[in-house]
Amino acid sequence: MTISDHLPGPASHGSPTTTDGPRIPLYAPEFADDPHSAYRAMRKQYGALAPVEVAPGVPATLVIGYYTAVRIFNDPDHFPADPRIWQRDIPSDCPVLPLMQWRPNARRNDGSAHARYRHAIVAGLGEVDPYRLHETVAQVAVPLINSFCRDGSADLIRQYAFPLTFAVLNAVLGCPTEIAQRAAAGMAAMFEGVGAEVGAKELMESLLELVELKRVEPGDDVTTRIMRHPSELTEPEIVNQVATLYGAGIEPLQNLIVNSLRLMLTDEQFGDSALDGSMSTRDALDEVLFNDPPMANFCFTFPRQPILIEGAWLPAHQPVVVSLAACNTDPVIGTNQLAGNRAHLAFGGGPHVCPASSLAYLIAQDAIDQLLDGLPEIRLGVPAADLTWRTGAFHRALTDLPVVFPPSPPLSV
């Protein structure tokens, strides 16, 4: 069975979002295996808006039209980010609730509350020294490469991308490894939707411990700067801003690095150009951010009242999820020139656009360059068709990325 089997026949006039017919399950393995075919089928059937489920029994509208997404991003009055009315009817054990529910953070609020939280985050990130961050990535990357360079093979997720993003983020946030390990485990459970409720609790408890530590031992880090910001956030508010940065800083960044490496290692024309230097790592990142963004379907809004958009009525207080991947590949913006093109929506848009995009580019580019400089003859370790994708409604993530290369001596630290 393919994901297209979930689609009904030709749509009648009216809103596909209020249909009692089948919805496309974004959590299905078939969707993870080939989401782009699913997006094409949805677009043919429904246009810019498609009826989906983000978890069993949890309906949503998926935005797959680029200009429709831009309109929604820039209209928080009609498409607010606050889910509190929606979540009243959602069971506490729903696997997507921990990721979608209201929290006192910038992502789930609008207006003055959003501005207050966002100002603290932007100020904290704004003092990250890019030159120091270059050094941090190198200091983390080289020992990781040295840990497997003699072996002739590695899994780039388990042995490189995850531990690198984990360590770099800890340095930026000033988080000790033991606390960070629990936070990362909790965040992973939330993204996977397996044990998500317990994972969310573990995440918040570990980051509360971090905030309490920073009160006693402040540092030159983002957590301390958020705590000292003139917004005077409360302790729960501080914890939730740091949790937002963990959510954006581990899973999406890891996926961006891995998906870009996959492109270089599987796309013969692109890969050879990137590896021989005729195309930059930045070009590979742009290609991935268009076609396989690390968070494929992730920007949630909840209309305050029924609203007509693109000829379809969206119900009040029900999730509208922007498919960043589908919008980026919408034929209405089709282009063969992705290198240097920043028109993608991979970092969202409007007042909720990701404030850490430049840092994400820097870390991902440095991580990839360090690896390819250290192991220039690296190649995919299995046929490209054998690579598998993790299930989940929101992320675009491989289960592993095996590679081979000639055994090499350790790099100079």
PDB file of N, CA and C in Angstrom, residues 258-324:
ATOM      1  N   VAL A 258      22.901  15.767   8.281  1.00  0.00           N
ATOM      2  CA  VAL A 258      22.818  14.420   7.713  1.00  0.00           C
ATOM      3  C   VAL A 258      22.181  14.444   6.324  1.00  0.00           C
ATOM      4  N   ASN A 259      21.104  15.192   6.148  1.00  0.00           N
ATOM      5  CA  ASN A 259      20.453  15.230   4.844  1.00  0.00           C
ATOM      6  C   ASN A 259      21.344  15.870   3.789  1.00  0.00           C
ATOM      7  N   SER A 260      22.173  16.826   4.205  1.00  0.00           N
ATOM      8  CA  SER A 260      23.104  17.444   3.263  1.00  0.00           C
ATOM      9  C   SER A 260      24.218  16.469   2.883  1.00  0.00           C
ATOM     10  N   LEU A 261      24.723  15.732   3.871  1.00  0.00           N
ATOM     11  CA  LEU A 261      25.729  14.718   3.562  1.00  0.00           C
ATOM     12  C   LEU A 261      25.150  13.624   2.663  1.00  0.00           C
ATOM     13  N   ARG A 262      23.920  13.237   2.920  1.00  0.00           N
ATOM     14  CA  ARG A 262      23.266  12.253   2.050  1.00  0.00           C
ATOM     15  C   ARG A 262      23.231  12.761   0.615  1.00  0.00           C
ATOM     16  N   LEU A 263      22.866  14.016   0.424  1.00  0.00           N
ATOM     17  CA  LEU A 263      22.819  14.571  -0.927  1.00  0.00           C
ATOM     18  C   LEU A 263      24.184  14.490  -1.591  1.00  0.00           C
ATOM     19  N   MET A 264      25.214  14.874  -0.881  1.00  0.00           N
ATOM     20  CA  MET A 264      26.560  14.864  -1.452  1.00  0.00           C
ATOM     21  C   MET A 264      27.021  13.452  -1.801  1.00  0.00           C
ATOM     22  N   LEU A 265      26.574  12.473  -1.018  1.00  0.00           N
ATOM     23  CA  LEU A 265      27.045  11.101  -1.199  1.00  0.00           C
ATOM     24  C   LEU A 265      26.177  10.271  -2.137  1.00  0.00           C
ATOM     25  N   THR A 266      24.984  10.752  -2.462  1.00  0.00           N
ATOM     26  CA  THR A 266      24.080   9.953  -3.305  1.00  0.00           C
ATOM     27  C   THR A 266      23.778  10.596  -4.642  1.00  0.00           C
ATOM     28  N   ASP A 267      23.852  11.915  -4.726  1.00  0.00           N
ATOM     29  CA  ASP A 267      23.596  12.611  -5.980  1.00  0.00           C
ATOM     30  C   ASP A 267      24.933  12.755  -6.700  1.00  0.00           C
ATOM     31  N   GLU A 268      25.149  11.937  -7.733  1.00  0.00           N
ATOM     32  CA  GLU A 268      26.467  11.837  -8.365  1.00  0.00           C
ATOM     33  C   GLU A 268      26.948  13.188  -8.890  1.00  0.00           C
ATOM     34  N   GLN A 269      26.087  13.885  -9.622  1.00  0.00           N
ATOM     35  CA  GLN A 269      26.503  15.154 -10.212  1.00  0.00           C
ATOM     36  C   GLN A 269      26.770  16.194  -9.126  1.00  0.00           C
ATOM     37  N   PHE A 270      25.853  16.289  -8.207  1.00  0.00           N
ATOM     38  CA  PHE A 270      26.023  17.275  -7.136  1.00  0.00           C
ATOM     39  C   PHE A 270      27.155  16.877  -6.217  1.00  0.00           C
ATOM     40  N   GLY A 271      27.192  15.605  -5.859  1.00  0.00           N
ATOM     41  CA  GLY A 271      28.196  15.147  -4.921  1.00  0.00           C
ATOM     42  C   GLY A 271      29.604  15.344  -5.421  1.00  0.00           C
ATOM     43  N   ASP A 272      29.877  14.976  -6.673  1.00  0.00           N
ATOM     44  CA  ASP A 272      31.216  15.156  -7.217  1.00  0.00           C
ATOM     45  C   ASP A 272      31.595  16.626  -7.239  1.00  0.00           C
ATOM     46  N   SER A 273      30.635  17.480  -7.575  1.00  0.00           N
ATOM     47  CA  SER A 273      30.915  18.916  -7.626  1.00  0.00           C
ATOM     48  C   SER A 273      31.224  19.454  -6.240  1.00  0.00           C
ATOM     49  N   ALA A 274      30.479  18.974  -5.253  1.00  0.00           N
ATOM     50  CA  ALA A 274      30.703  19.453  -3.889  1.00  0.00           C
ATOM     51  C   ALA A 274      32.028  18.942  -3.338  1.00  0.00           C
ATOM     52  N   LEU A 275      32.319  17.670  -3.595  1.00  0.00           N
ATOM     53  CA  LEU A 275      33.526  17.090  -3.042  1.00  0.00           C
ATOM     54  C   LEU A 275      34.788  17.635  -3.702  1.00  0.00           C
ATOM     55  N   ASP A 276      34.704  18.014  -5.002  1.00  0.00           N
ATOM     56  CA  ASP A 276      35.908  18.557  -5.646  1.00  0.00           C
ATOM     57  C   ASP A 276      36.006  20.071  -5.510  1.00  0.00           C
ATOM     58  N   GLY A 277      35.032  20.686  -4.828  1.00  0.00           N
ATOM     59  CA  GLY A 277      35.127  22.104  -4.522  1.00  0.00           C
ATOM     60  C   GLY A 277      34.470  23.024  -5.519  1.00  0.00           C
ATOM     61  N   SER A 278      33.916  22.509  -6.632  1.00  0.00           N
ATOM     62  CA  SER A 278      33.285  23.399  -7.612  1.00  0.00           C
ATOM     63  C   SER A 278      31.913  23.881  -7.137  1.00  0.00           C
ATOM     64  N   MET A 279      31.334  23.183  -6.164  1.00  0.00           N
ATOM     65  CA  MET A 279      30.138  23.674  -5.483  1.00  0.00           C
ATOM     66  C   MET A 279      30.438  23.703  -3.994  1.00  0.00           C
ATOM     67  N   SER A 280      29.884  24.656  -3.299  1.00  0.00           N
ATOM     68  CA  SER A 280      30.183  24.813  -1.884  1.00  0.00           C
ATOM     69  C   SER A 280      29.233  23.996  -1.027  1.00  0.00           C
ATOM     70  N   THR A 281      29.653  23.769   0.208  1.00  0.00           N
ATOM     71  CA  THR A 281      28.762  23.123   1.165  1.00  0.00           C
ATOM     72  C   THR A 281      27.498  23.946   1.338  1.00  0.00           C
ATOM     73  N   ARG A 282      27.624  25.264   1.275  1.00  0.00           N
ATOM     74  CA  ARG A 282      26.452  26.137   1.399  1.00  0.00           C
ATOM     75  C   ARG A 282      25.436  25.837   0.297  1.00  0.00           C
ATOM     76  N   ASP A 283      25.908  25.513  -0.907  1.00  0.00           N
ATOM     77  CA  ASP A 283      24.997  25.142  -1.993  1.00  0.00           C
ATOM     78  C   ASP A 283      24.227  23.871  -1.649  1.00  0.00           C
ATOM     79  N   ALA A 284      24.932  22.907  -1.053  1.00  0.00           N
ATOM     80  CA  ALA A 284      24.262  21.666  -0.646  1.00  0.00           C
ATOM     81  C   ALA A 284      23.220  21.938   0.420  1.00  0.00           C
ATOM     82  N   LEU A 285      23.548  22.803   1.370  1.00  0.00           N
ATOM     83  CA  LEU A 285      22.589  23.141   2.411  1.00  0.00           C
ATOM     84  C   LEU A 285      21.343  23.791   1.817  1.00  0.00           C
ATOM     85  N   ASP A 286      21.524  24.688   0.855  1.00  0.00           N
ATOM     86  CA  ASP A 286      20.373  25.331   0.225  1.00  0.00           C
ATOM     87  C   ASP A 286      19.504  24.313  -0.501  1.00  0.00           C
ATOM     88  N   GLU A 287      20.136  23.382  -1.187  1.00  0.00           N
ATOM     89  CA  GLU A 287      19.389  22.346  -1.900  1.00  0.00           C
ATOM     90  C   GLU A 287      18.537  21.531  -0.927  1.00  0.00           C
ATOM     91  N   VAL A 288      19.127  21.155   0.197  1.00  0.00           N
ATOM     92  CA  VAL A 288      18.406  20.360   1.189  1.00  0.00           C
ATOM     93  C   VAL A 288      17.292  21.177   1.836  1.00  0.00           C
ATOM     94  N   LEU A 289      17.553  22.427   2.149  1.00  0.00           N
ATOM     95  CA  LEU A 289      16.536  23.265   2.782  1.00  0.00           C
ATOM     96  C   LEU A 289      15.329  23.469   1.864  1.00  0.00           C
ATOM     97  N   PHE A 290      15.529  23.372   0.565  1.00  0.00           N
ATOM     98  CA  PHE A 290      14.401  23.396  -0.358  1.00  0.00           C
ATOM     99  C   PHE A 290      13.705  22.040  -0.431  1.00  0.00           C
ATOM    100  N   ASN A 291      14.459  20.987  -0.685  1.00  0.00           N
ATOM    101  CA  ASN A 291      13.849  19.705  -1.054  1.00  0.00           C
ATOM    102  C   ASN A 291      13.647  18.734   0.098  1.00  0.00           C
ATOM    103  N   ASP A 292      14.506  18.751   1.088  1.00  0.00           N
ATOM    104  CA  ASP A 292      14.388  17.837   2.225  1.00  0.00           C
ATOM    105  C   ASP A 292      14.684  18.568   3.522  1.00  0.00           C
ATOM    106  N   PRO A 293      13.926  19.632   3.852  1.00  0.00           N
ATOM    107  CA  PRO A 293      14.217  20.383   5.084  1.00  0.00           C
ATOM    108  C   PRO A 293      14.101  19.488   6.304  1.00  0.00           C
ATOM    109  N   PRO A 294      14.922  19.735   7.310  1.00  0.00           N
ATOM    110  CA  PRO A 294      14.976  18.826   8.469  1.00  0.00           C
ATOM    111  C   PRO A 294      13.674  18.727   9.238  1.00  0.00           C
ATOM    112  N   MET A 295      12.903  19.803   9.287  1.00  0.00           N
ATOM    113  CA  MET A 295      11.557  19.740   9.842  1.00  0.00           C
ATOM    114  C   MET A 295      10.609  19.967   8.671  1.00  0.00           C
ATOM    115  N   ALA A 296      10.005  18.894   8.195  1.00  0.00           N
ATOM    116  CA  ALA A 296       9.224  18.955   6.956  1.00  0.00           C
ATOM    117  C   ALA A 296       7.859  19.592   7.158  1.00  0.00           C
ATOM    118  N   ASN A 297       7.206  19.297   8.269  1.00  0.00           N
ATOM    119  CA  ASN A 297       5.853  19.803   8.555  1.00  0.00           C
ATOM    120  C   ASN A 297       5.828  20.212  10.021  1.00  0.00           C
ATOM    121  N   PHE A 298       5.936  21.519  10.276  1.00  0.00           N
ATOM    122  CA  PHE A 298       6.160  21.831  11.685  1.00  0.00           C
ATOM    123  C   PHE A 298       5.556  23.131  12.184  1.00  0.00           C
ATOM    124  N   CYS A 299       5.204  24.065  11.365  1.00  0.00           N
ATOM    125  CA  CYS A 299       4.720  25.360  11.840  1.00  0.00           C
ATOM    126  C   CYS A 299       3.214  25.292  12.037  1.00  0.00           C
ATOM    127  N   PHE A 300       2.754  25.370  13.303  1.00  0.00           N
ATOM    128  CA  PHE A 300       1.350  25.178  13.645  1.00  0.00           C
ATOM    129  C   PHE A 300       0.666  26.514  13.907  1.00  0.00           C
ATOM    130  N   THR A 301      -0.547  26.664  13.384  1.00  0.00           N
ATOM    131  CA  THR A 301      -1.405  27.775  13.774  1.00  0.00           C
ATOM    132  C   THR A 301      -2.802  27.230  14.038  1.00  0.00           C
ATOM    133  N   PHE A 302      -3.614  28.038  14.737  1.00  0.00           N
ATOM    134  CA  PHE A 302      -4.931  27.601  15.181  1.00  0.00           C
ATOM    135  C   PHE A 302      -5.910  28.762  14.989  1.00  0.00           C
ATOM    136  N   PRO A 303      -6.596  28.827  13.835  1.00  0.00           N
ATOM    137  CA  PRO A 303      -7.489  29.967  13.554  1.00  0.00           C
ATOM    138  C   PRO A 303      -8.493  30.199  14.680  1.00  0.00           C
ATOM    139  N   ARG A 304      -8.724  31.480  14.995  1.00  0.00           N
ATOM    140  CA  ARG A 304      -9.653  31.827  16.083  1.00  0.00           C
ATOM    141  C   ARG A 304     -11.106  31.590  15.688  1.00  0.00           C
ATOM    142  N   GLN A 305     -11.411  31.679  14.397  1.00  0.00           N
ATOM    143  CA  GLN A 305     -12.773  31.457  13.903  1.00  0.00           C
ATOM    144  C   GLN A 305     -12.666  30.808  12.529  1.00  0.00           C
ATOM    145  N   PRO A 306     -13.751  30.203  12.042  1.00  0.00           N
ATOM    146  CA  PRO A 306     -13.694  29.639  10.689  1.00  0.00           C
ATOM    147  C   PRO A 306     -13.242  30.706   9.698  1.00  0.00           C
ATOM    148  N   ILE A 307     -12.382  30.333   8.783  1.00  0.00           N
ATOM    149  CA  ILE A 307     -11.839  31.307   7.833  1.00  0.00           C
ATOM    150  C   ILE A 307     -11.752  30.674   6.449  1.00  0.00           C
ATOM    151  N   LEU A 308     -12.126  31.457   5.451  1.00  0.00           N
ATOM    152  CA  LEU A 308     -12.096  31.007   4.062  1.00  0.00           C
ATOM    153  C   LEU A 308     -10.755  31.389   3.455  1.00  0.00           C
ATOM    154  N   ILE A 309     -10.036  30.409   2.953  1.00  0.00           N
ATOM    155  CA  ILE A 309      -8.756  30.665   2.315  1.00  0.00           C
ATOM    156  C   ILE A 309      -8.579  29.668   1.175  1.00  0.00           C
ATOM    157  N   GLU A 310      -8.198  30.169   0.016  1.00  0.00           N
ATOM    158  CA  GLU A 310      -8.019  29.338  -1.174  1.00  0.00           C
ATOM    159  C   GLU A 310      -9.280  28.527  -1.487  1.00  0.00           C
ATOM    160  N   GLY A 311     -10.443  29.129  -1.251  1.00  0.00           N
ATOM    161  CA  GLY A 311     -11.702  28.464  -1.573  1.00  0.00           C
ATOM    162  C   GLY A 311     -12.113  27.378  -0.601  1.00  0.00           C
ATOM    163  N   ALA A 312     -11.413  27.254   0.527  1.00  0.00           N
ATOM    164  CA  ALA A 312     -11.720  26.213   1.508  1.00  0.00           C
ATOM    165  C   ALA A 312     -11.928  26.846   2.874  1.00  0.00           C
ATOM    166  N   TRP A 313     -12.899  26.337   3.609  1.00  0.00           N
ATOM    167  CA  TRP A 313     -13.145  26.800   4.972  1.00  0.00           C
ATOM    168  C   TRP A 313     -12.272  26.014   5.942  1.00  0.00           C
ATOM    169  N   LEU A 314     -11.490  26.741   6.718  1.00  0.00           N
ATOM    170  CA  LEU A 314     -10.716  26.126   7.783  1.00  0.00           C
ATOM    171  C   LEU A 314     -11.476  26.274   9.090  1.00  0.00           C
ATOM    172  N   PRO A 315     -11.672  25.197   9.830  1.00  0.00           N
ATOM    173  CA  PRO A 315     -12.446  25.281  11.078  1.00  0.00           C
ATOM    174  C   PRO A 315     -11.689  26.029  12.160  1.00  0.00           C
ATOM    175  N   ALA A 316     -12.421  26.598  13.076  1.00  0.00           N
ATOM    176  CA  ALA A 316     -11.817  27.322  14.192  1.00  0.00           C
ATOM    177  C   ALA A 316     -11.119  26.363  15.150  1.00  0.00           C
ATOM    178  N   HIS A 317     -10.007  26.808  15.685  1.00  0.00           N
ATOM    179  CA  HIS A 317      -9.300  26.116  16.772  1.00  0.00           C
ATOM    180  C   HIS A 317      -8.845  24.702  16.386  1.00  0.00           C
ATOM    181  N   GLN A 318      -8.624  24.474  15.095  1.00  0.00           N
ATOM    182  CA  GLN A 318      -8.069  23.209  14.645  1.00  0.00           C
ATOM    183  C   GLN A 318      -6.730  23.480  13.979  1.00  0.00           C
ATOM    184  N   PRO A 319      -5.757  22.581  14.151  1.00  0.00           N
ATOM    185  CA  PRO A 319      -4.401  22.886  13.690  1.00  0.00           C
ATOM    186  C   PRO A 319      -4.287  23.022  12.175  1.00  0.00           C
ATOM    187  N   VAL A 320      -3.592  24.066  11.785  1.00  0.00           N
ATOM    188  CA  VAL A 320      -3.172  24.277  10.403  1.00  0.00           C
ATOM    189  C   VAL A 320      -1.656  24.138  10.416  1.00  0.00           C
ATOM    190  N   VAL A 321      -1.153  23.141   9.710  1.00  0.00           N
ATOM    191  CA  VAL A 321       0.274  22.802   9.747  1.00  0.00           C
ATOM    192  C   VAL A 321       0.892  23.151   8.397  1.00  0.00           C
ATOM    193  N   VAL A 322       1.910  23.969   8.397  1.00  0.00           N
ATOM    194  CA  VAL A 322       2.586  24.316   7.147  1.00  0.00           C
ATOM    195  C   VAL A 322       3.600  23.234   6.810  1.00  0.00           C
ATOM    196  N   SER A 323       3.453  22.651   5.616  1.00  0.00           N
ATOM    197  CA  SER A 323       4.443  21.696   5.135  1.00  0.00           C
ATOM    198  C   SER A 323       5.559  22.468   4.459  1.00  0.00           C
ATOM    199  N   LEU A 324       6.630  22.668   5.172  1.00  0.00           N
ATOM    200  CA  LEU A 324       7.759  23.421   4.633  1.00  0.00           C
ATOM    201  C   LEU A 324       8.324  22.712   3.406  1.00  0.00           C
TER     202      LEU A 324
END
